[in-house]
Amino acid sequence: MSRTAKICCLLVIGLWLLMALAPSVLAPGDPLAINPTQAFAKPGLAHFFGTDESGRDIYTRVIHGAGDSLAIGLAATALGMGLAIVLGTIAALSPRWLDEIILRILEALYAIPSLLMALLIIAFTGPGVGPAIVAVGLSTAPGYARLVRSQIRSLKNSEMLEAATVLGRGTWRKSRNHLIPNALKPLLALVTLGIGQAVIWAAALSFLGLGTPPPAPEWGAMLSAGRTYLHLAWWMSLFPGLAIVAVAVSATLIGRALGGKVKSL
Amino acid sequence: MSEQTLITVKDLSVSFDGTPAVKNISFTVQAGKVLALVGESGSGKSVTARSLLGLSGGTVTASTLDICGHDARSLSDRAWQKIRGNTLSLILQDALMALDPLRPVGREINDGLKEHTALKSAERKQRVLEVLKSVRMPEPDVRAKQRSTELSGGMRQRALIAQALVGNPQVVIADEATTALDSQLTALVLSQLRALKQQGRGILMISHDLAQVAHLADDIAVMRHGEIVESGPTQQILEHPQHDYTRKLLRAVPSSVPRFTALSDLGAEETTSPARKIQDSEQHSPALSVKDLSKSFGKHLAVSSVSFELPRGKTLGIVGESGSGKTTTARMVLGLEKPDSGTVELLGERFSPSTASQRQNLREQMGAIYQNPLGSFDPRYTVGQLLTDALSRGKSKRASEYRKPITQLLEQVELSADLLARNPRELSGGQRQRLAIARALAPKPSVLVLDEPVSALDVSIQATVLDLLDRIQLETGTSYLFISHDLSVIEHMSDTVAVMHQGKLIEHGDTASIFGSPQREYTQKLLSAMPRLR
Amino acid sequence: MNTLAWVGRKVGGALVVLWLVASAIFIAIRLIPGDPAEAIMGGPGSQASAQALAAARAEYALDQPVITQYLLYLGKLATFDFGTSYSLKQPVTQVMGEVLPNTLWLSLMALAAAWLLALCFSALAMRAGRIGSQVGNLLEIIAAAVPHFWLGAVLIMLFSSALGWLPAVDNGTGHGLVLPILTLALPLAGFLTQLMRDSLSEAMGSQFALAARARGESRLKLFWRHGLRHAALPALSLTGWAFSSLLSGAVVVEAIFARPGLGRSLLSAVLARDIPMVTGIALFSALVYIVVMAISEGIERMINPAGESR
């Protein structure tokens, strides 16, 4: 990765972290403060992104929403990826018959579209933030697991490991020195790409009324509220959506800079 | 016989973004004659060939660039398209890559006709079959419907030649058309080219290997750094080379060169082998002893009852075509593949079949060198880290702790210490192979298994690596199991030779007798197909 | 492998996958704490009548041993009986039969539109210069990253509210389909373009492309005869995935554009915790995924018979 690319990536990550951890630095107001006299104010100097039906400042809400959205995205990715690493590694390292069984199960899970799987899980658990994290994590796990498996498989059969065998390295040294670090590197890119996707899925659930409940400043929930006033107050829908797109695009760009391929999602 | 000049090139220069790749070269291609352009990769020979087709992609200038009466300096795109495939055509190196893997070969051949003739569909089909017959494709009507990936190596080469011939061109350019092919396929391509020459076509042959072109070319032009350093009739070039570089290329050809005779300047000192360390083989068990080794994959019997011995400090060459089972044999010897039956003994001790822990202390006695060394290096490691890893048995990556042995290893393989901080990806092919050798030598093994170690290298680079291997054997007494499809390399490197065919070891003996008086018909066929200089 | 054996393997694999999905759902229902009958009827909050609970117990044979329940359940699925939706009081199969054509039609149109857009963009990108292709690259990434639920809203704001060109809600003419299709197709097109451009430029720079040019083919013919196939292949192998993501997207798009369909039925079923309906739709979309996968693999086999079959 070039120096400029590195600096850009770090800057972007820093900005998101700032928004997530210390939103008041960028937006000192209260995201929940209502002001009915100021309802449906157009974007302007007083309210950069306008206000919603209760007069809440959308700019403040978008900035404060970053924390929840990113946290949900991170937690879901961690869950999905953790599960995927366990399943994928077991499948890749186990004998053929067990590999075949795990592969079939993954294929079965993969056959249900992600959002449908998430909805299926919520149908059992009921709506909420926790279920949304579990739903998004579980529904992305099968795709990741298949990638982890094929990644480790191809490394396991690589000339690099054969050369290490010939040099007399035992299983432990081979795994520690070559297999694990080389398998982890592309996973890092994958995780980055995955966080972007998870933020979108989690927002989608909130949008459908199954994730974070209003009036919390969550982007998906804000879009859901904005939908009612689409013809009246376009800014209510535009800005929270732009924030989601910005997260997803920066995740894609950083993931690519880390060597991730679009094919992998 | 009046000579008809088909292509005249004077002062041809090609540059890419201001960087010259070809500088002021001149040559002619005549009907019924073969001109060979010979040089290392990067010498500009392929760029020259592409610029004759208007496909170099660079800036082309010349005082004369005449292609069968067309002034190629000022041709429109459309005019070029009329010439390509019709007046002159191209045969590329790798038939697998040079034919679209997603289309039947018949259609690839048909495309040439679509471009240049007004024939109807049925007539074109007829013509495609005729061309396939003319290159002796078996069952041409079946093969025409298959894709290149479904054909055998030989059929693929025939299809590749057919697609170049279908437009009945006056000149054929063969760009490294025999490189990396085993000897039978090389012979096939060379005989096809000879047939084209006899039909009165002009041929421009491009190769890095003088031996490949020696028997076919009428004239040879030697290229280096974008210039022709020497040119003339083949016999004159081969017997009275004037330029140092030509001499270097000639010397690099290993066939019929005795063992331990240097092929390059680097290994020049020794001529005889006074210092050769060979322990008395009477007293010691052989370095490697293989008995009745067999392996099948499903129904396919890859290796069948192979036995041989490798005496200490000597080289056993295993030669065979692709698919003959030589690589599977090597993998079983290295303990990477479990044999179905048979045993491998290393220094008199059982090495395979065995468990990883049982052979652990024997492991360091055997090293391996592959055709593509880059794949065997951890992509995260620098040169220094790779060597440290090998020296520390995987326990450390800090090069500072092993500075002295690393310097020794680098000196041994003639690599500069400046490369230590580099990633192997940044090294040249020859440097990578040296690094692989250095790494394999780190545990001081008694046996090296070398699987096609020089097949991906140009002849001149190959010469330096072979010289290096010779010198290491003299200095350390390491035994080599040397596997190659290239008979000339095997002839130069081996004390004894084993010939493999369809999984069986069909002939086995000392090098002079195998190459001098082969007993088996298959060996005789292989040897007659071997390209030789002398 | 001959074609018959291949079809046999595919059908066998599909049955195994469906069986696994069905079993997972069966286990999940039993894992919910409390009375399974209550879970089926919408959870403890739904306060189902004793009569309804008894009916559910009878339908799912809840008084029988678990293994009998399981076999009965599989037997019903084999005859396409997904049970009765408690919220709609209709057989699940009947509900799906009514709304499915809408969703399938929408998804297929979106798939076609995405392919068309991706092919056009890839072909255009070939001619673009350095800056042009950088901009194109960024546009693709953005397109691929835009969530359906926001894109739909933006398209409505733009084409319906501001410009008034297209209706936001289907009014019976074909125009109502345009925005939903675009909403689904644009992100997919961005994704496919990235794939196609990679393989296209690889193919156009390959040895066989050079050989074809040396035979006298123009760049245009090279694109038609060679480039297109190589561009299509990786995108084609992702058709199953693409279709499955379109079904996901349809849930959202049907909600935004107020279109009846599988997605909207699913959403209301989830909100009502109507387990038979939800599991029926999930199983059914798995079936659709498997069928689409098999078809796309079949096409792939036709284009590239030598391609490795796993």
mmCIF file of C-alpha atoms in Angstrom, chain B residues 281 284-289 309-312 345-348:
data_model
loop_
_atom_site.group_PDB
_atom_site.id
_atom_site.type_symbol
_atom_site.label_atom_id
_atom_site.label_comp_id
_atom_site.label_asym_id
_atom_site.label_seq_id
_atom_site.Cartn_x
_atom_site.Cartn_y
_atom_site.Cartn_z
ATOM 1 C CA SER B 281 30.537 -45.715 -1.760
ATOM 2 C CA HIS B 284 28.686 -46.071 3.024
ATOM 3 C CA SER B 285 25.092 -46.791 2.196
ATOM 4 C CA PRO B 286 23.840 -44.832 -0.824
ATOM 5 C CA ALA B 287 22.512 -41.330 -0.185
ATOM 6 C CA LEU B 288 19.106 -42.341 -1.419
ATOM 7 C CA SER B 289 17.706 -45.758 -2.084
ATOM 8 C CA GLU B 309 19.877 -45.714 -6.018
ATOM 9 C CA LEU B 310 21.622 -42.375 -5.714
ATOM 10 C CA PRO B 311 25.262 -42.774 -4.628
ATOM 11 C CA ARG B 312 26.700 -40.140 -2.297
ATOM 12 C CA GLU B 345 15.731 -44.935 2.391
ATOM 13 C CA LEU B 346 17.812 -41.845 3.114
ATOM 14 C CA LEU B 347 21.432 -42.478 4.188
ATOM 15 C CA GLY B 348 20.501 -46.063 4.977
#
